[in-house]
Tab-separated table of C-alpha atoms and ligand atoms in Angstrom:
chain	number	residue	atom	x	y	z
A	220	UNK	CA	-26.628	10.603	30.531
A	221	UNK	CA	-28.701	9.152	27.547
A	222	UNK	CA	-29.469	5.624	27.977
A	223	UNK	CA	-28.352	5.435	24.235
A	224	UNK	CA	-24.223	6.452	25.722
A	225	UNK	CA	-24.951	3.545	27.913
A	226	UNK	CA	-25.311	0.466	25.560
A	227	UNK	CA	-22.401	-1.059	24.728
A	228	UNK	CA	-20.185	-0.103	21.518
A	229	UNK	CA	-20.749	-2.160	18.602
A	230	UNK	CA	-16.652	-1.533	17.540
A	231	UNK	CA	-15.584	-2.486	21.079
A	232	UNK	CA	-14.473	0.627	22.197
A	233	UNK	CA	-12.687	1.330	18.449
A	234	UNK	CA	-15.120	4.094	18.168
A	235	UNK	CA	-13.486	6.357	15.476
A	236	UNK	CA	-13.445	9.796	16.782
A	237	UNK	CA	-10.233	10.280	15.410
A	238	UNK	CA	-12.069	9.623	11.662
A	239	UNK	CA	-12.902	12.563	9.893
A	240	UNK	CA	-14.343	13.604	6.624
A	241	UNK	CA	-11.737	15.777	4.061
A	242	UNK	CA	-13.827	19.086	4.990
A	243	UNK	CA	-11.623	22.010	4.559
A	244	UNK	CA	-11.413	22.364	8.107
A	245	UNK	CA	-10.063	18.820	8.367
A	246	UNK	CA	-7.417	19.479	5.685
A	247	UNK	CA	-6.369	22.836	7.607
A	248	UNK	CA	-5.929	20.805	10.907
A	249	UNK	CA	-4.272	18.238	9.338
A	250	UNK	CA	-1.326	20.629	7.998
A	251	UNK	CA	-1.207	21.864	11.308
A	252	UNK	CA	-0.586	18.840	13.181
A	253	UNK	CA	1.867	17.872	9.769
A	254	UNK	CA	3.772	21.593	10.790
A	255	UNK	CA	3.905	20.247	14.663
A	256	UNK	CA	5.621	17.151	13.290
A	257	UNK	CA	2.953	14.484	13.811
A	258	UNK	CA	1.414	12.368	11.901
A	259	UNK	CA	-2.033	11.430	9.913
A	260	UNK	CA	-3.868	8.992	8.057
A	261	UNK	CA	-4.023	10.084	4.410
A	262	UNK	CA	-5.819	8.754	1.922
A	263	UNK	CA	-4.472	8.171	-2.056
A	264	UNK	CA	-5.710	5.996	-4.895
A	265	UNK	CA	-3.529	3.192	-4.136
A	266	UNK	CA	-3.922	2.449	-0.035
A	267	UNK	CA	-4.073	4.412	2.741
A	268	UNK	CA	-0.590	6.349	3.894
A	269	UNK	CA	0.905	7.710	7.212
A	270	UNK	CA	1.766	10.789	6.337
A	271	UNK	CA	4.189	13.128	8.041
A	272	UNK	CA	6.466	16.022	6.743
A	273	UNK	CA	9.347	14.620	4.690
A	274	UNK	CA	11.475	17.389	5.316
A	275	UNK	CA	11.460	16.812	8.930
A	276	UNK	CA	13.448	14.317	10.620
A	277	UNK	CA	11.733	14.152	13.780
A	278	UNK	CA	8.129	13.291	11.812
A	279	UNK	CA	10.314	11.029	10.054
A	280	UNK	CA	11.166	9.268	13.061
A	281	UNK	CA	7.344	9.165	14.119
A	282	UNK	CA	6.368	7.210	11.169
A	283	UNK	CA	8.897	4.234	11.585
A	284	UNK	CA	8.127	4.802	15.446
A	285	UNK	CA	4.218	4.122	14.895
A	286	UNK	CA	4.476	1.755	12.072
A	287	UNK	CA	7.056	-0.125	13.836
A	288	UNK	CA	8.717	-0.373	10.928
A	289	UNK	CA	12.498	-1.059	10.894
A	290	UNK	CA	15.168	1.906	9.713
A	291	UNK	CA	16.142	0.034	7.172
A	292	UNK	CA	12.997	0.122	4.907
A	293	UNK	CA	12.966	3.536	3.288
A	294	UNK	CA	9.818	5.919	2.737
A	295	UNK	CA	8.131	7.311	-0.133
A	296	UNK	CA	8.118	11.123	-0.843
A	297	UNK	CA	4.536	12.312	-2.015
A	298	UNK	CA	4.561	15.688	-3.775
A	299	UNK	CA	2.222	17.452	-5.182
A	300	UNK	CA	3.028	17.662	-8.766
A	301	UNK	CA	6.168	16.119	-10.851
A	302	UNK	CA	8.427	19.543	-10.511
A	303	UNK	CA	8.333	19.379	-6.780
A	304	UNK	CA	9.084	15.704	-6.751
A	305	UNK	CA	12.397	15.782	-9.286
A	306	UNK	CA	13.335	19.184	-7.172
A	307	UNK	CA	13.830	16.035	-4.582
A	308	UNK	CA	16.361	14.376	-6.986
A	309	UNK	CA	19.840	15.108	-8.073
A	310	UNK	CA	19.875	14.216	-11.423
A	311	UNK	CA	16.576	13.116	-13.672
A	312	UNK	CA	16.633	10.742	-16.477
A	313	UNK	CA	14.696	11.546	-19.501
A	314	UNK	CA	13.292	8.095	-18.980
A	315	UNK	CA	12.008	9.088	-15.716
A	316	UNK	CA	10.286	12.116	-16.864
A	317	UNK	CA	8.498	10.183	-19.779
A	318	UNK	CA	7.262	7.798	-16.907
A	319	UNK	CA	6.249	10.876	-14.824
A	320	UNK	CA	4.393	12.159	-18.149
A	321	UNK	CA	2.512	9.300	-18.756
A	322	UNK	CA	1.533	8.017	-14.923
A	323	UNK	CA	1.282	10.651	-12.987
A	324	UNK	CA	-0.287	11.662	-11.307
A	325	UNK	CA	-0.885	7.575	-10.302
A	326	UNK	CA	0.191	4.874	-8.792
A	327	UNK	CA	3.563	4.537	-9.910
A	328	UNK	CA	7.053	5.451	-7.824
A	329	UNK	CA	9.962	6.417	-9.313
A	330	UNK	CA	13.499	5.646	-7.257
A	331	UNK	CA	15.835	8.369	-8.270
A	332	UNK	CA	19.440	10.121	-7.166
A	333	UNK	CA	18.753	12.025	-3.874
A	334	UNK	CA	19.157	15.714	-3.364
A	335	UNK	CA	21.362	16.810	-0.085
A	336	UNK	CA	18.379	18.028	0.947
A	337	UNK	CA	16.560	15.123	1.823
A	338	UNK	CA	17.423	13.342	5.352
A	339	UNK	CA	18.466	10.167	5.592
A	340	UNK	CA	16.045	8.901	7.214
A	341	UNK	CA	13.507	9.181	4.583
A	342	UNK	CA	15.706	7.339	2.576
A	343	UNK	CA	17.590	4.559	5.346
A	344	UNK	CA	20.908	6.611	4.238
A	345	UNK	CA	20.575	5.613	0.603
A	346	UNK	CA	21.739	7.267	-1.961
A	347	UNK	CA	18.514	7.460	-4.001
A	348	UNK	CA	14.756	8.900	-2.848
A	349	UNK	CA	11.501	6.860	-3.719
A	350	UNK	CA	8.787	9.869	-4.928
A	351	UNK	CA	5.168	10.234	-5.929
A	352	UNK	CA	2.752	12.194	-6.784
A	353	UNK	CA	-0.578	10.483	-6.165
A	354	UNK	CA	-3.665	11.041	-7.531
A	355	UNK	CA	-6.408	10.635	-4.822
A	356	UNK	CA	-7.937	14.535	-4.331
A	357	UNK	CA	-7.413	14.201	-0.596
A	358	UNK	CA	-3.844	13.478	-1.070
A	359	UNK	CA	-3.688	16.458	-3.556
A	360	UNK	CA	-5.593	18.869	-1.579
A	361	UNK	CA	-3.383	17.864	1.629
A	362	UNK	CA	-0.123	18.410	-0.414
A	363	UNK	CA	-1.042	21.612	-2.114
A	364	UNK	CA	-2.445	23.050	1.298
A	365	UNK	CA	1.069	22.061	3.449
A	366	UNK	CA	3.141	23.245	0.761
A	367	UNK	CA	5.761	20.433	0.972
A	368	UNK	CA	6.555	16.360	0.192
A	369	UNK	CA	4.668	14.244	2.694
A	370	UNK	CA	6.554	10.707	3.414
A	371	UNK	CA	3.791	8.414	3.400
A	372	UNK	CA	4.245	4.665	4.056
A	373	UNK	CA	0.781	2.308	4.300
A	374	UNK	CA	-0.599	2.896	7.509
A	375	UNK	CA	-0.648	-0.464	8.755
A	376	UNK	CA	1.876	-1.992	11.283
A	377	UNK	CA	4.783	-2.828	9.388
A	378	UNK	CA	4.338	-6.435	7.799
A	379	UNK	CA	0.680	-6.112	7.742
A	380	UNK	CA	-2.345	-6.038	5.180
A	381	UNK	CA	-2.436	-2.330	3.807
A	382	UNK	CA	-5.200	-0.553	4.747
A	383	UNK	CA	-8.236	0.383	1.652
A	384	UNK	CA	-10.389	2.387	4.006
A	385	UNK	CA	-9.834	5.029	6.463
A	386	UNK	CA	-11.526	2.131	8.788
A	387	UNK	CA	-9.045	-0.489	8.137
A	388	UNK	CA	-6.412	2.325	9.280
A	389	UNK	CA	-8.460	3.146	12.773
A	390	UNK	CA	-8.631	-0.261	13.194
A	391	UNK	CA	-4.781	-1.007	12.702
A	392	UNK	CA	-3.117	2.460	14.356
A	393	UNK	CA	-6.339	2.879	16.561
A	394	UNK	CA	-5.215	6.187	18.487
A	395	UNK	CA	-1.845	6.215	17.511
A	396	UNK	CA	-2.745	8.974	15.270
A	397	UNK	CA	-4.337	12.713	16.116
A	398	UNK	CA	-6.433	12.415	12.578
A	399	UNK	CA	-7.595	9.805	10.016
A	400	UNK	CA	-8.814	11.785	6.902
A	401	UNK	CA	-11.716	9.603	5.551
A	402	UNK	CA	-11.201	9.855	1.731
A	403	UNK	CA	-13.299	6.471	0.910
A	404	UNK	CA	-12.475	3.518	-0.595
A	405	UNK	CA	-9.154	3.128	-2.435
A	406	UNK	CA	-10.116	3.100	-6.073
A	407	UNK	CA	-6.368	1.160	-7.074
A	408	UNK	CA	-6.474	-0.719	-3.855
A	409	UNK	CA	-2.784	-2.219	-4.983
A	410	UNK	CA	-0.003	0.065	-3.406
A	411	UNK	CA	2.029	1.978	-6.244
A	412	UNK	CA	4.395	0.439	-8.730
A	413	UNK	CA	7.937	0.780	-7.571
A	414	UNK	CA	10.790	1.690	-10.626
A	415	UNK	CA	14.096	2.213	-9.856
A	416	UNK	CA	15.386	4.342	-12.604
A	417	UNK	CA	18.926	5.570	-11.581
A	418	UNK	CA	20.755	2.500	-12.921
A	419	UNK	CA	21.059	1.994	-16.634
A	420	UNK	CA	18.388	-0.578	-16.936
A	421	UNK	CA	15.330	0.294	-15.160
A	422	UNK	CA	14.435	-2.060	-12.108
A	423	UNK	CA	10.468	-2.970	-11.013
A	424	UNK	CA	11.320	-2.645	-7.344
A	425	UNK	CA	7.816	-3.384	-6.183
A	426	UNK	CA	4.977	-4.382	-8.565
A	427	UNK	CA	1.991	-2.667	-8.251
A	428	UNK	CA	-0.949	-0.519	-9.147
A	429	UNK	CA	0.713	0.468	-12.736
A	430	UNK	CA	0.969	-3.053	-14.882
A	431	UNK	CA	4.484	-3.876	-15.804
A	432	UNK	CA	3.496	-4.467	-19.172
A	433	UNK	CA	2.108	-0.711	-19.549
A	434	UNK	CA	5.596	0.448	-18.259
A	435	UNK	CA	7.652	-1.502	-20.860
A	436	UNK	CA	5.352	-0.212	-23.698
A	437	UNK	CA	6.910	3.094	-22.516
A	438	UNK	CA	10.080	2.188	-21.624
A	439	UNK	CA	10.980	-0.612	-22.706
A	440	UNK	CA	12.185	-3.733	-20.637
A	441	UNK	CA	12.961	-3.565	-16.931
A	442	UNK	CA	14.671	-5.967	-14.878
A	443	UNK	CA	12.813	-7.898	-12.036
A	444	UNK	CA	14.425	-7.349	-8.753
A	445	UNK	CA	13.837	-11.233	-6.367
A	446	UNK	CA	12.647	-10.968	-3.400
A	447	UNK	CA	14.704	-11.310	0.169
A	448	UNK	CA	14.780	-12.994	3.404
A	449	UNK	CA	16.197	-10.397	5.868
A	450	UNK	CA	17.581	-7.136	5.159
A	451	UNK	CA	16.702	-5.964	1.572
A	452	UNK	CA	19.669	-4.830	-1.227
A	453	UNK	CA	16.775	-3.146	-2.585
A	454	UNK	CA	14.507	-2.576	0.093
A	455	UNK	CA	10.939	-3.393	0.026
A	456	UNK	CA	11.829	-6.827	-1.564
A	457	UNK	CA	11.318	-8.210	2.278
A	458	UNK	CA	9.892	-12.180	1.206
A	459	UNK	CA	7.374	-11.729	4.338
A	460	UNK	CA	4.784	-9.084	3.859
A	461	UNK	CA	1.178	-8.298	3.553
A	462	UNK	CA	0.844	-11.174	6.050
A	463	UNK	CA	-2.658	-11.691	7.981
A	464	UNK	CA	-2.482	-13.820	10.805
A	465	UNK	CA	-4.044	-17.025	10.197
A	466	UNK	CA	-2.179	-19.068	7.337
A	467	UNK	CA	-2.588	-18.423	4.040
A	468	UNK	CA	-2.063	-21.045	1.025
A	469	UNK	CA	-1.871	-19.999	-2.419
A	470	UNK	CA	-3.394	-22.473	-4.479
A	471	UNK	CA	-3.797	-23.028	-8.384
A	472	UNK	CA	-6.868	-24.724	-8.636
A	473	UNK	CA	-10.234	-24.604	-6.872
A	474	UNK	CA	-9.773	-28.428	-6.141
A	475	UNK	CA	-6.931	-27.759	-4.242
A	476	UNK	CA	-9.084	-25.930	-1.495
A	477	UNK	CA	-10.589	-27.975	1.399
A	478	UNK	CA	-13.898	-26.843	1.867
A	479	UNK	CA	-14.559	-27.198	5.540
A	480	UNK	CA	-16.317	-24.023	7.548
A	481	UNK	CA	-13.117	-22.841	9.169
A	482	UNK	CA	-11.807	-22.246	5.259
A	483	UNK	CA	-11.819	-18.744	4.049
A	484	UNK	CA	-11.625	-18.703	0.414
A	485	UNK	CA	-10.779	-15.495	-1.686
A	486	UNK	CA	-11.738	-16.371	-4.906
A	487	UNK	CA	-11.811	-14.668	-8.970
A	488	UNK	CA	-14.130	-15.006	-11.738
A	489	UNK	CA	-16.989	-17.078	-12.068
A	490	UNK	CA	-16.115	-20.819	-10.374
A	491	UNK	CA	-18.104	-24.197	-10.102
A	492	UNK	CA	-18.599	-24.309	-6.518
A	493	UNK	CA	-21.057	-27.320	-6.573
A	494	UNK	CA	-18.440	-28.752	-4.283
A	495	UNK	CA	-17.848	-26.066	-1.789
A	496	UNK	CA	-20.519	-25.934	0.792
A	497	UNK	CA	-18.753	-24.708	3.603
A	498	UNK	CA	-16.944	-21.720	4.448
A	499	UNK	CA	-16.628	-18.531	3.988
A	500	UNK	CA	-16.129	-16.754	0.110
A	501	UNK	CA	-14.581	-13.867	-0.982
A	502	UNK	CA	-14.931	-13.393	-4.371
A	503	UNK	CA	-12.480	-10.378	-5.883
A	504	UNK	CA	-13.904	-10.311	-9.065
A	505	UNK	CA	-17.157	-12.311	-10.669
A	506	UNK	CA	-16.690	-10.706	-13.572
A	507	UNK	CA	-12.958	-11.940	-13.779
A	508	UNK	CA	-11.892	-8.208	-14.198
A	509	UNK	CA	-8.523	-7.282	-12.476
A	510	UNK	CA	-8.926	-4.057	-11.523
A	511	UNK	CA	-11.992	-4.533	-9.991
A	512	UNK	CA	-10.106	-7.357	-7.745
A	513	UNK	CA	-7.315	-4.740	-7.131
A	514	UNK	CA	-9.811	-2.721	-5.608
A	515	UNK	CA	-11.403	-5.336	-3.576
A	516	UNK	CA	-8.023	-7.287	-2.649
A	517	UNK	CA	-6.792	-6.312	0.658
A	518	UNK	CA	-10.451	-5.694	2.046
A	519	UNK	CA	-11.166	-9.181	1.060
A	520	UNK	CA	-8.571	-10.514	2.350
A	521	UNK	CA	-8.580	-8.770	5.870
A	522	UNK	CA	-12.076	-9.897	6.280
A	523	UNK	CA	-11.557	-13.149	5.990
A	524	UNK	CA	-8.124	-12.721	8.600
A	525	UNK	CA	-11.367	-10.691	10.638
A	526	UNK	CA	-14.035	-13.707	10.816
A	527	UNK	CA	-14.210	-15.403	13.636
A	528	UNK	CA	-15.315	-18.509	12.018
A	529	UNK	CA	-12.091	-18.885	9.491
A	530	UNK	CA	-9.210	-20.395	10.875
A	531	UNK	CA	-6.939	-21.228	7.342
A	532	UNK	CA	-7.364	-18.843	4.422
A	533	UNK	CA	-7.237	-20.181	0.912
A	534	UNK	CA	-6.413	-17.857	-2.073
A	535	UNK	CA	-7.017	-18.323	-5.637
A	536	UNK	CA	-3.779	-17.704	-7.553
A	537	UNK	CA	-4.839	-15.401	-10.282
A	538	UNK	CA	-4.226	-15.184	-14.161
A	539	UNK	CA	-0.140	-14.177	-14.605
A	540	UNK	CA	-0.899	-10.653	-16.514
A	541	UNK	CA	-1.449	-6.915	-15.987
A	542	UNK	CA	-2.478	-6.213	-11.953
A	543	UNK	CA	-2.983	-9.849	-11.661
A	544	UNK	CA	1.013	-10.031	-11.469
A	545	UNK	CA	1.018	-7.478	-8.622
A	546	UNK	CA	-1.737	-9.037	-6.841
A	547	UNK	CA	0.090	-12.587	-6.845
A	548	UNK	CA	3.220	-11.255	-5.981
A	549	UNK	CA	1.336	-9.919	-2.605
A	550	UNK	CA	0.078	-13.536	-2.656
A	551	UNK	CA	3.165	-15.013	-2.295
A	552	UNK	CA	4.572	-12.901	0.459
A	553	UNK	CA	1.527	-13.317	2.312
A	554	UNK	CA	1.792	-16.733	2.397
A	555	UNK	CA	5.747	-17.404	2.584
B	725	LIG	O1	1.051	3.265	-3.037
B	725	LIG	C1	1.995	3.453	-2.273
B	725	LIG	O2	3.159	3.454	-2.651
B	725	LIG	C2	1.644	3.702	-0.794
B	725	LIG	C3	0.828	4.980	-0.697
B	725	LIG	C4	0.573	5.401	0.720
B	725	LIG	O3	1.452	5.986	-1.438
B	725	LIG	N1	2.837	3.759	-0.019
B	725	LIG	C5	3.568	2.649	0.248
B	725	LIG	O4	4.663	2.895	1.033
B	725	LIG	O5	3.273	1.552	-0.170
B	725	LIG	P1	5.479	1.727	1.754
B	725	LIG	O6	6.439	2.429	2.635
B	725	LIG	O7	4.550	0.780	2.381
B	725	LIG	O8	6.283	1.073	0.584
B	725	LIG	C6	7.329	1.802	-0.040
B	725	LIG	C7	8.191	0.897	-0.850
B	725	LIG	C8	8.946	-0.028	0.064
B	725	LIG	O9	8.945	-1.295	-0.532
B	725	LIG	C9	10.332	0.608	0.090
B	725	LIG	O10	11.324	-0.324	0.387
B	725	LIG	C10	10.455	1.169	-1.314
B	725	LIG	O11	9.155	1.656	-1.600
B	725	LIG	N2	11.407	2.287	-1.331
B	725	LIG	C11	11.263	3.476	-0.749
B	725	LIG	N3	12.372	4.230	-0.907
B	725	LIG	C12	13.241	3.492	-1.596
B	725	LIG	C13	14.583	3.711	-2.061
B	725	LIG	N4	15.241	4.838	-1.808
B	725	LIG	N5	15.187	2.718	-2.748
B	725	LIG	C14	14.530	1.572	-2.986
B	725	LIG	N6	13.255	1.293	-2.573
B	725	LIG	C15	12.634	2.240	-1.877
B	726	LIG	MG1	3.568	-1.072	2.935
């Protein structure tokens, strides 16, 4: 035995054997183990997904099973182009396929009728199916290679920060799953817009990596579904969500943040902090760009839930527009 297998492992044991680059080997494997009904870390442009066949109940069942995530929070259907996802739907409103036109593939879900075809459990025995087709080449080379929609949930434990690196993923499911495709940073980092488009009125389920103002420049307006304490009308409206451990408070102004050095501070733009010598700083964005804090959002703010030095986390609100909107929205669940 080398004395190097001997020194002790800098993850704690976490070593990521189970992290693999998208070779085409990996993708082959991966549709095998997707055929055998388990399931895999996937990357896409928004966060990281748990993919398993959507077609079969049994994966189905795996994904709530490792995600811990209760029956009642439905799944979203990733295909690999817009004609395999609206094969997944009874009926298709012209509004939906201008949607599909303009953002896809992207970050954007669209909540439509259900086909007979699709179990219930990918849907909690709804009547409508949540589909995508994302964007991330991973995600399309996956899709094209098994041939069929992959339900894909974030692959963190249900309630948790979403995972923007196939790290992040090892380090919440661990060896829960066979494979974690490593696909790179999430270049969205936001998971995908949510629109519910089988009512009359189209309904922003979930905001998200699309802005809502770029979706009513399309469509026109849609209605703002509220949030919900226990079990969701529309589901994935749960009030709690994207929670780290420690507390979080969502402040509006920098002189609302206690500066001692258990603070964690996640931060946007360029602020005076004369007054803040202690603690520990994430800043999404020093340029004050959105996208760019997007991107950098739930890394940020699971490194500060990481440090062993912060005990309270303080977050910025940020500016009420475009991705800003979807990242204060995750905000305020995180810290309700
Ligand atoms: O960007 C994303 O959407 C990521 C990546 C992996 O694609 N996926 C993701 O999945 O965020 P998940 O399961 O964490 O969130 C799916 C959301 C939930 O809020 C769920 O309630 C909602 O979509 N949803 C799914 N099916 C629905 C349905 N039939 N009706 C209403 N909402 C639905
Ligand atoms: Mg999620």
């Amino acid at each position: 035995m080398s004395t190097e297998s001997m020194k002790p492992d800098p993850t704690g044991g976490a070593q990521a054997n189970n992290v693999v680059a998208p070779s085409p080997e990996a993708i082959s494997r991966a549709v095998e183990l997707l055929r055998e009904g388990q399931v895999i870390g996937l990357p896409t442009e928004t966060v990281y997904g748990l993919a398993g066949d959507g077609l079969n109940p049994s994966a189905l069942a795996c994904i709530f099973e490792v995600k811990q995530r209760p029956l009642f929070d439905p799944l979203i259907l990733h295909c690999v182009d817009a004609g395999a996802a609206f094969d997944l739907a009874d009926d298709v409103p012209s509004m939906a396929r201008e949607l599909a036109q303009r953002f896809w593939p992207g970050p954007l879900t669209l909540v439509l009728r259900k086909k007979e075809t699709v179990p219930d459990l990918a849907t909690s025995g709804l009547p409508n199916v949540a589909v995508r087709v994302p964007a991330h080449p991973v995600a399309q080379a996956l899709l094209r290679a098994f041939g069929g929609p992959l339900a894909a949930p974030s692959a963190n434990r249900f309630g948790r920060i979403s995972p923007t690196d196939a790290h992040a993923v090892r380090a919440e499911l661990g060896d829960a799953v066979p494979l974690i495709l490593d696909g790179g940073p999430c270049a969205v980092g936001l998971e995908s817009t949510v629109i519910l488009v089988a009512e009359h009125q189209p309904v922003l389920l979930r905001a998200g990596g699309v802005p809502r103002e770029e979706i009513e420049a399309l469509v026109g307006s849609v209605l703002h579904a509220t949030p919900v304490d226990d079990r969701p009308q529309a589901p994935g409206q749960l009030k709690h969500h994207y929670a780290p451990r420690k507390p979080l408070r969502l402040v509006r102004d920098l002189r609302d943040i206690e500066f001692q050095p258990d603070c964690g501070a996640l931060l946007f733009g360029n602020p005076d902090l004369t007054q803040a010598s202690s603690g520990v700083i994430e800043n999404l964005s020093s340029t004050g760009d959105l996208r760019e804090a997007a991107a950098n959002f739930f890394r940020a703010l699971r490194a500060l839930d990481d440090h062993p030095e912060v005990a309270v986390i303080y977050a910025l609100r940020l500016p009420a527009y475009g991705l800003g909107l979807s990242i204060n929205e995750r905000l305020e669940r995180a810290s309700s």
